[in-house]
Amino acid sequence: MPSAPTGTLYRGREGMWSWVAHRVTGVLIFFFLLVHILDTALVRVSPEAYNAVIGTYKTPIMGLGEAGLVAAIVFHAFNGIRIILVDFLAKGPRYQRVMLWVVVGLFVVTMAGFLPRHLGNVFGDH
Amino acid sequence: MTTPAIADPRTRYSRRKATRGNYELYSWVFMRASGAILIILIFGHLFVNLMVGKGVHAIDFAFVGGKWSNPVWQIWDLLMLWLAMIHGTNGVRTVINDYAQRDLLRLWLKILLYAATIVVVTLGTLVIFTFEPCHAGADPSTVASFCQAR
Ligand code: HEM
Ligand code: HEM
């Protein structure tokens, strides 16, 4: 593979890194989903079996994992909308970089709404 | 001088296929359409299960019993299951095509991927529709409160 000495229009810049992040988060969510459907299937075994496994979701370490998962979903979702807009809007490609910063802004706002609530549930007394 | 070949007037016009069908186009459209719907389904799922009330601490067998006795949540989860799995599988297919360069490896990875998808989607669908919220013989404290009335 030839190496580009400096960034081209796309390579090594926001467009490329958002693509990398979109790909990594997509694959991550997919593997979570496989496990998640298997653990939900335990409701067909017995209440005890389901409660035992879902109980592990409530530990602090898993709580942090859930925060990471939600972060991955929120980025993938907002950036997915950005990809759709880049493809369908006439001026989409011209504003792809601006739209990435809008995605980052929305991501920060969403996580600021989610994290205190979720971490309060995970680490607070209940 | 050579005479140009002129098609026989009685032969029918037949369009030659330039590609092997429109599969990649449909898959491109599907990724976008399913993504737009999934954002609503998944954000709704996460809001109800993580943000409302005690969040993740409220989830147990009885919680699932309460949700799946409502057809709205059954349909919600069914749609989310199918769309997320097909979207994710198609996405991972692209990733495999990009990185697995050896033909045989690529083939096996995709067979594994599709097999996992079929098993998981079938299982998830069965679970939604065969679920018993008032599990026979269960400890009453583990099932939804409406089971006591029976
Ligand atoms: C940590 C975050 C999550 C928690 C605590 C959680 C919890 C649950 C629970 C309690 C159920 C049982 C039924 C219901 O409540 O509707 C369920 C089912 C389901 N969840 Fe999640 N979920 C999470 C994240 C996700 C994500 C990110 C996705 C999609 C990518 C997802 C997809 C599904 C699907 C498809 C089902 C139905 C499974 C089946 O058909 O058997 N969940 N989840
Ligand atoms: C929350 C709503 C979602 C939106 C708006 C969304 C949107 C998108 C879009 C627009 C693409 C690009 C397709 C292309 O480049 O042709 C994509 C790719 C992908 N998505 Fe999603 N998606 C969502 C949820 C999910 C979920 C739940 C999963 C996992 C189960 C997932 C896994 C993937 C994967 C693996 C790719 C391929 C990435 C690549 O080729 O680099 N996505 N998504």
Coordinates of C-alpha atoms and ligand atoms in Angstrom, one line a residue:
Chain A
M1 CA 0.0 0.0 0.0
P2 CA 1.5 3.4 -1.0
S3 CA 1.9 5.7 2.0
A4 CA 0.7 9.3 1.6
P5 CA 3.4 11.6 3.1
T6 CA 0.9 14.2 4.2
G7 CA -2.9 14.1 4.4
T8 CA -4.8 14.3 1.2
L9 CA -8.2 15.9 1.1
Y10 CA -9.6 12.9 2.9
R11 CA -6.8 10.7 4.3
G12 CA -5.7 11.4 7.8
R13 CA -8.3 14.0 8.3
E14 CA -11.7 14.3 10.0
G15 CA -13.4 12.4 7.2
M16 CA -11.2 9.4 7.6
W17 CA -11.2 9.3 11.4
S18 CA -15.0 9.5 11.6
W19 CA -15.1 6.6 9.2
V20 CA -12.8 4.6 11.4
A21 CA -14.8 5.4 14.5
H22 CA -18.1 4.5 12.7
R23 CA -16.7 1.2 11.6
V24 CA -15.2 0.3 15.1
T25 CA -18.4 1.3 16.9
G26 CA -20.6 -0.6 14.4
V27 CA -18.7 -3.9 14.9
L28 CA -18.6 -3.4 18.6
I29 CA -22.4 -2.9 18.8
F30 CA -22.9 -6.0 16.6
F31 CA -21.0 -8.3 19.0
F32 CA -22.8 -6.8 22.0
L33 CA -26.1 -7.4 20.3
L34 CA -25.3 -11.1 19.7
V35 CA -24.6 -11.6 23.4
H36 CA -27.5 -9.4 24.4
I37 CA -30.1 -11.5 22.6
L38 CA -28.6 -14.7 24.1
D39 CA -28.9 -13.3 27.6
T40 CA -32.4 -12.0 27.0
A41 CA -33.3 -15.6 25.8
L42 CA -32.8 -16.8 29.4
V43 CA -36.3 -15.5 30.2
R44 CA -37.4 -18.7 28.5
V45 CA -35.4 -20.8 30.9
S46 CA -36.5 -19.5 34.3
P47 CA -36.9 -16.2 36.2
E48 CA -33.9 -17.3 38.4
A49 CA -31.6 -17.9 35.4
Y50 CA -32.5 -14.5 33.9
N51 CA -32.2 -12.6 37.1
A52 CA -28.8 -14.1 37.9
V53 CA -27.4 -13.0 34.5
I54 CA -29.0 -9.6 34.4
G55 CA -27.8 -9.1 37.9
T56 CA -24.2 -8.9 36.5
Y57 CA -25.4 -5.9 34.4
K58 CA -25.8 -4.0 37.7
T59 CA -22.3 -4.2 38.9
P60 CA -20.0 -1.1 38.8
I61 CA -17.7 -2.6 36.1
M62 CA -20.6 -3.6 33.8
G63 CA -22.1 -0.2 34.6
L64 CA -19.1 1.5 33.1
G65 CA -19.3 -0.9 30.1
E66 CA -22.9 0.1 29.5
A67 CA -21.8 3.7 29.6
G68 CA -19.2 2.9 26.9
L69 CA -21.8 1.0 24.9
V70 CA -24.2 3.9 25.0
A71 CA -21.4 6.2 23.9
A72 CA -20.6 4.0 21.0
I73 CA -24.3 3.8 19.9
V74 CA -24.8 7.6 20.3
F75 CA -21.8 8.3 18.1
H76 CA -22.7 5.7 15.5
A77 CA -26.3 6.9 15.4
F78 CA -25.5 10.6 15.0
N79 CA -22.7 10.0 12.6
G80 CA -24.9 7.6 10.6
I81 CA -27.4 10.5 10.1
R82 CA -24.4 12.6 9.0
I83 CA -23.5 10.0 6.4
I84 CA -27.0 9.9 5.1
L85 CA -27.1 13.7 4.8
V86 CA -23.7 13.8 3.1
D87 CA -25.1 11.3 0.5
F88 CA -28.5 12.9 0.0
L89 CA -28.1 16.6 0.4
A90 CA -26.8 18.4 -2.7
K91 CA -24.3 20.3 -0.6
G92 CA -23.7 17.4 1.8
P93 CA -20.1 16.6 0.9
R94 CA -19.2 20.3 1.2
Y95 CA -20.4 20.4 4.7
Q96 CA -19.2 17.0 5.9
R97 CA -16.6 18.5 8.2
V98 CA -19.0 21.0 9.7
M99 CA -21.5 18.2 10.2
L100 CA -19.0 16.1 12.0
W101 CA -18.6 18.9 14.6
V102 CA -22.4 19.1 14.9
V103 CA -22.3 15.3 15.6
V104 CA -19.6 15.8 18.3
G105 CA -21.7 18.6 19.9
L106 CA -24.8 16.5 19.9
F107 CA -22.8 13.6 21.3
V108 CA -21.5 15.7 24.2
V109 CA -25.0 17.0 25.0
T110 CA -26.6 13.6 24.9
M111 CA -23.9 12.0 27.0
A112 CA -24.2 14.9 29.5
G113 CA -27.8 14.1 29.9
F114 CA -27.3 10.3 30.1
L115 CA -24.1 9.8 32.2
P116 CA -25.2 11.5 35.5
R117 CA -28.4 9.6 35.5
H118 CA -26.9 6.3 34.6
L119 CA -23.8 6.5 36.9
G120 CA -26.2 7.7 39.7
N121 CA -28.2 4.5 39.2
V122 CA -25.0 2.3 39.1
F123 CA -23.1 3.9 41.9
G124 CA -25.8 5.5 44.0
D125 CA -27.7 3.7 46.8
H126 CA -30.9 2.0 45.7
Chain B
M1 CA -13.2 -3.6 -47.9
T2 CA -15.3 -5.5 -45.3
T3 CA -19.0 -5.1 -45.1
P4 CA -20.2 -4.2 -41.6
A5 CA -22.2 -7.0 -39.9
I6 CA -25.8 -6.1 -39.9
A7 CA -28.0 -7.9 -37.4
D8 CA -30.6 -10.2 -38.8
P9 CA -33.9 -8.3 -38.8
R10 CA -35.7 -11.1 -37.0
T11 CA -33.4 -11.5 -34.0
R12 CA -34.9 -10.1 -30.8
Y13 CA -33.2 -7.3 -28.9
S14 CA -31.6 -8.6 -25.7
R15 CA -30.2 -6.3 -23.0
R16 CA -26.8 -7.5 -21.8
K17 CA -26.3 -7.4 -18.1
A18 CA -23.4 -5.2 -17.2
T19 CA -23.3 -6.2 -13.5
R20 CA -24.4 -9.1 -11.4
G21 CA -27.6 -7.4 -10.3
N22 CA -28.4 -4.6 -8.0
Y23 CA -27.6 -6.3 -4.7
E24 CA -25.1 -3.7 -3.6
L25 CA -27.4 -0.8 -4.4
Y26 CA -30.3 -2.3 -2.4
S27 CA -27.9 -3.0 0.5
W28 CA -26.7 0.6 0.4
V29 CA -30.3 1.9 0.5
F30 CA -31.2 -0.6 3.3
M31 CA -28.3 0.6 5.5
R32 CA -29.6 4.2 5.3
A33 CA -33.3 3.4 5.7
S34 CA -32.8 0.9 8.6
G35 CA -30.4 3.3 10.3
A36 CA -33.0 6.1 10.3
I37 CA -35.6 3.8 11.9
L38 CA -33.1 2.2 14.3
I39 CA -32.1 5.5 15.9
I40 CA -35.7 5.9 17.1
L41 CA -36.1 2.2 18.2
I42 CA -32.7 2.0 20.0
F43 CA -32.9 5.4 21.7
G44 CA -36.4 4.5 22.9
H45 CA -35.1 1.2 24.2
L46 CA -32.2 2.7 26.0
F47 CA -34.3 5.5 27.5
V48 CA -37.0 3.2 28.9
N49 CA -34.5 0.6 30.2
L50 CA -31.7 2.9 31.5
M51 CA -33.1 6.4 32.2
V52 CA -36.6 5.9 33.6
G53 CA -37.0 5.1 37.3
K54 CA -34.1 3.1 38.8
G55 CA -32.6 2.5 35.3
V56 CA -30.7 -0.7 35.0
H57 CA -31.5 -1.6 38.6
A58 CA -35.2 -2.0 37.8
I59 CA -34.5 -4.7 35.2
D60 CA -35.4 -8.3 36.1
F61 CA -37.7 -11.1 35.0
A62 CA -40.8 -9.2 36.2
F63 CA -39.8 -6.1 34.3
V64 CA -39.5 -8.0 31.0
G65 CA -42.9 -9.7 31.9
G66 CA -44.4 -6.2 32.2
K67 CA -43.0 -5.0 28.9
W68 CA -43.8 -8.0 26.8
S69 CA -47.4 -8.3 27.9
N70 CA -47.8 -5.1 25.9
P71 CA -48.0 -5.8 22.1
V72 CA -46.5 -2.4 21.4
W73 CA -43.2 -3.4 23.1
Q74 CA -43.4 -6.8 21.4
I75 CA -43.5 -5.2 18.0
W76 CA -40.9 -2.6 19.0
D77 CA -38.5 -5.3 20.0
L78 CA -39.2 -7.5 17.0
L79 CA -38.5 -4.7 14.6
M80 CA -35.4 -3.7 16.5
L81 CA -34.2 -7.3 16.5
W82 CA -34.6 -7.8 12.8
L83 CA -33.4 -4.4 11.6
A84 CA -30.4 -4.2 13.9
M85 CA -29.3 -7.7 13.1
I86 CA -29.6 -7.3 9.3
H87 CA -28.0 -3.9 9.4
G88 CA -25.2 -5.1 11.6
T89 CA -24.7 -8.3 9.6
N90 CA -24.6 -6.4 6.3
G91 CA -22.1 -3.9 7.9
V92 CA -19.8 -6.7 9.2
R93 CA -20.0 -8.3 5.7
T94 CA -18.5 -5.1 4.3
V95 CA -15.8 -5.2 6.9
I96 CA -15.0 -8.8 6.1
N97 CA -14.9 -8.1 2.4
D98 CA -12.4 -5.2 3.1
Y99 CA -9.9 -7.0 5.3
A100 CA -10.1 -10.8 4.6
Q101 CA -8.0 -11.1 1.5
R102 CA -7.8 -14.8 1.1
D103 CA -10.8 -16.3 -0.7
L104 CA -11.3 -19.3 1.5
L105 CA -10.9 -17.3 4.7
R106 CA -13.4 -14.7 3.5
L107 CA -15.9 -17.4 2.5
W108 CA -15.7 -19.1 5.9
L109 CA -16.0 -15.8 7.9
K110 CA -19.1 -15.0 6.0
I111 CA -20.6 -18.5 6.5
L112 CA -19.9 -18.1 10.2
L113 CA -21.5 -14.6 10.2
Y114 CA -24.7 -15.7 8.4
A115 CA -25.1 -18.8 10.5
A116 CA -24.8 -16.7 13.7
T117 CA -27.3 -14.2 12.4
I118 CA -29.9 -16.8 11.5
V119 CA -29.6 -18.6 14.8
V120 CA -29.8 -15.4 16.8
V121 CA -32.7 -13.8 14.9
T122 CA -34.7 -17.0 15.0
L123 CA -34.0 -17.4 18.8
G124 CA -34.9 -13.8 19.5
T125 CA -38.1 -14.0 17.5
L126 CA -39.2 -17.2 19.3
V127 CA -38.4 -15.7 22.7
I128 CA -40.6 -12.6 22.1
F129 CA -43.6 -14.7 21.1
T130 CA -43.3 -17.8 23.4
F131 CA -42.4 -15.9 26.5
E132 CA -44.5 -16.7 29.6
P133 CA -44.6 -13.7 32.0
C134 CA -46.3 -15.9 34.7
H135 CA -43.7 -18.7 34.5
A136 CA -45.3 -21.9 35.8
G137 CA -44.1 -22.9 39.3
A138 CA -42.1 -19.7 39.7
D139 CA -41.5 -18.0 43.0
P140 CA -44.2 -15.4 43.1
S141 CA -41.7 -12.7 44.1
T142 CA -39.9 -13.1 40.7
V143 CA -42.8 -12.6 38.4
A144 CA -44.9 -9.5 37.4
S145 CA -47.4 -8.3 40.0
F146 CA -50.4 -9.0 37.7
C147 CA -49.6 -12.8 37.9
Q148 CA -50.9 -12.9 41.5
A149 CA -54.5 -12.3 40.3
R150 CA -54.6 -15.6 38.6
Ligands
HEM1 C1 -27.0 -1.6 28.4 C2 -27.9 -1.3 27.6 C3 -29.1 -2.2 27.4 C4 -30.0 -2.8 28.4 C5 -29.9 -2.6 29.9 C6 -31.0 -3.6 27.7 C7 -32.0 -4.3 28.3 C8 -32.9 -5.1 27.6 C9 -34.0 -5.8 28.2 C10 -34.3 -5.7 29.7 C11 -34.6 -6.5 27.3 C12 -35.9 -7.3 27.4 C13 -37.1 -6.8 26.7 C14 -37.3 -5.3 26.8 O1 -37.0 -4.6 27.9 O2 -37.7 -4.7 25.8 C15 -33.9 -6.2 26.0 C16 -34.3 -6.8 24.8 C17 -33.7 -6.4 23.6 N1 -32.7 -5.5 23.4 FE1 -31.7 -4.5 24.8 N2 -30.7 -3.4 26.3 C18 -29.6 -2.6 26.1 C19 -29.1 -2.3 24.9 C20 -29.5 -2.7 23.7 C21 -29.0 -2.2 22.4 C22 -27.8 -1.3 22.3 C23 -29.7 -2.9 21.4 C24 -29.5 -2.8 19.9 C25 -28.4 -2.7 19.3 C26 -30.6 -3.7 22.1 C27 -31.5 -4.6 21.4 C28 -32.4 -5.4 22.0 C29 -33.3 -6.4 21.3 C30 -33.3 -6.6 19.8 C31 -34.1 -7.0 22.3 C32 -35.1 -8.1 22.0 C33 -34.4 -9.5 22.2 C34 -35.2 -10.7 21.9 O3 -35.9 -10.6 20.8 O4 -35.2 -11.7 22.6 N3 -30.5 -3.6 23.4 N4 -32.9 -5.4 26.2
HEM2 C1 -28.7 3.8 15.8 C2 -29.0 3.9 14.6 C3 -28.0 3.6 13.5 C4 -27.8 4.4 12.4 C5 -28.4 5.8 12.1 C6 -26.8 3.7 11.6 C7 -26.3 4.2 10.4 C8 -25.4 3.6 9.6 C9 -24.9 4.0 8.3 C10 -25.5 5.2 7.5 C11 -23.9 3.2 7.9 C12 -23.1 3.4 6.6 C13 -23.4 2.4 5.6 C14 -22.5 2.7 4.4 O1 -21.4 3.3 4.5 O2 -22.9 2.3 3.3 C15 -23.7 2.2 8.9 C16 -22.8 1.2 8.9 C17 -22.6 0.2 9.8 N1 -23.4 0.0 10.9 FE1 -24.9 1.3 11.6 N2 -26.4 2.5 12.2 C18 -27.2 2.4 13.3 C19 -27.2 1.3 14.2 C20 -26.3 0.2 14.1 C21 -26.3 -1.0 14.9 C22 -27.3 -1.2 16.1 C23 -25.3 -1.8 14.5 C24 -24.9 -3.2 15.1 C25 -25.8 -4.1 15.3 C26 -24.6 -1.1 13.4 C27 -23.6 -1.7 12.7 C28 -23.0 -1.1 11.6 C29 -21.9 -1.7 10.9 C30 -21.0 -2.9 11.3 C31 -21.6 -0.8 9.8 C32 -20.5 -1.0 8.7 C33 -19.4 0.0 8.9 C34 -18.4 0.1 7.8 O3 -18.7 -0.5 6.7 O4 -17.4 0.8 8.0 N3 -25.3 0.1 13.2 N4 -24.6 2.5 9.9

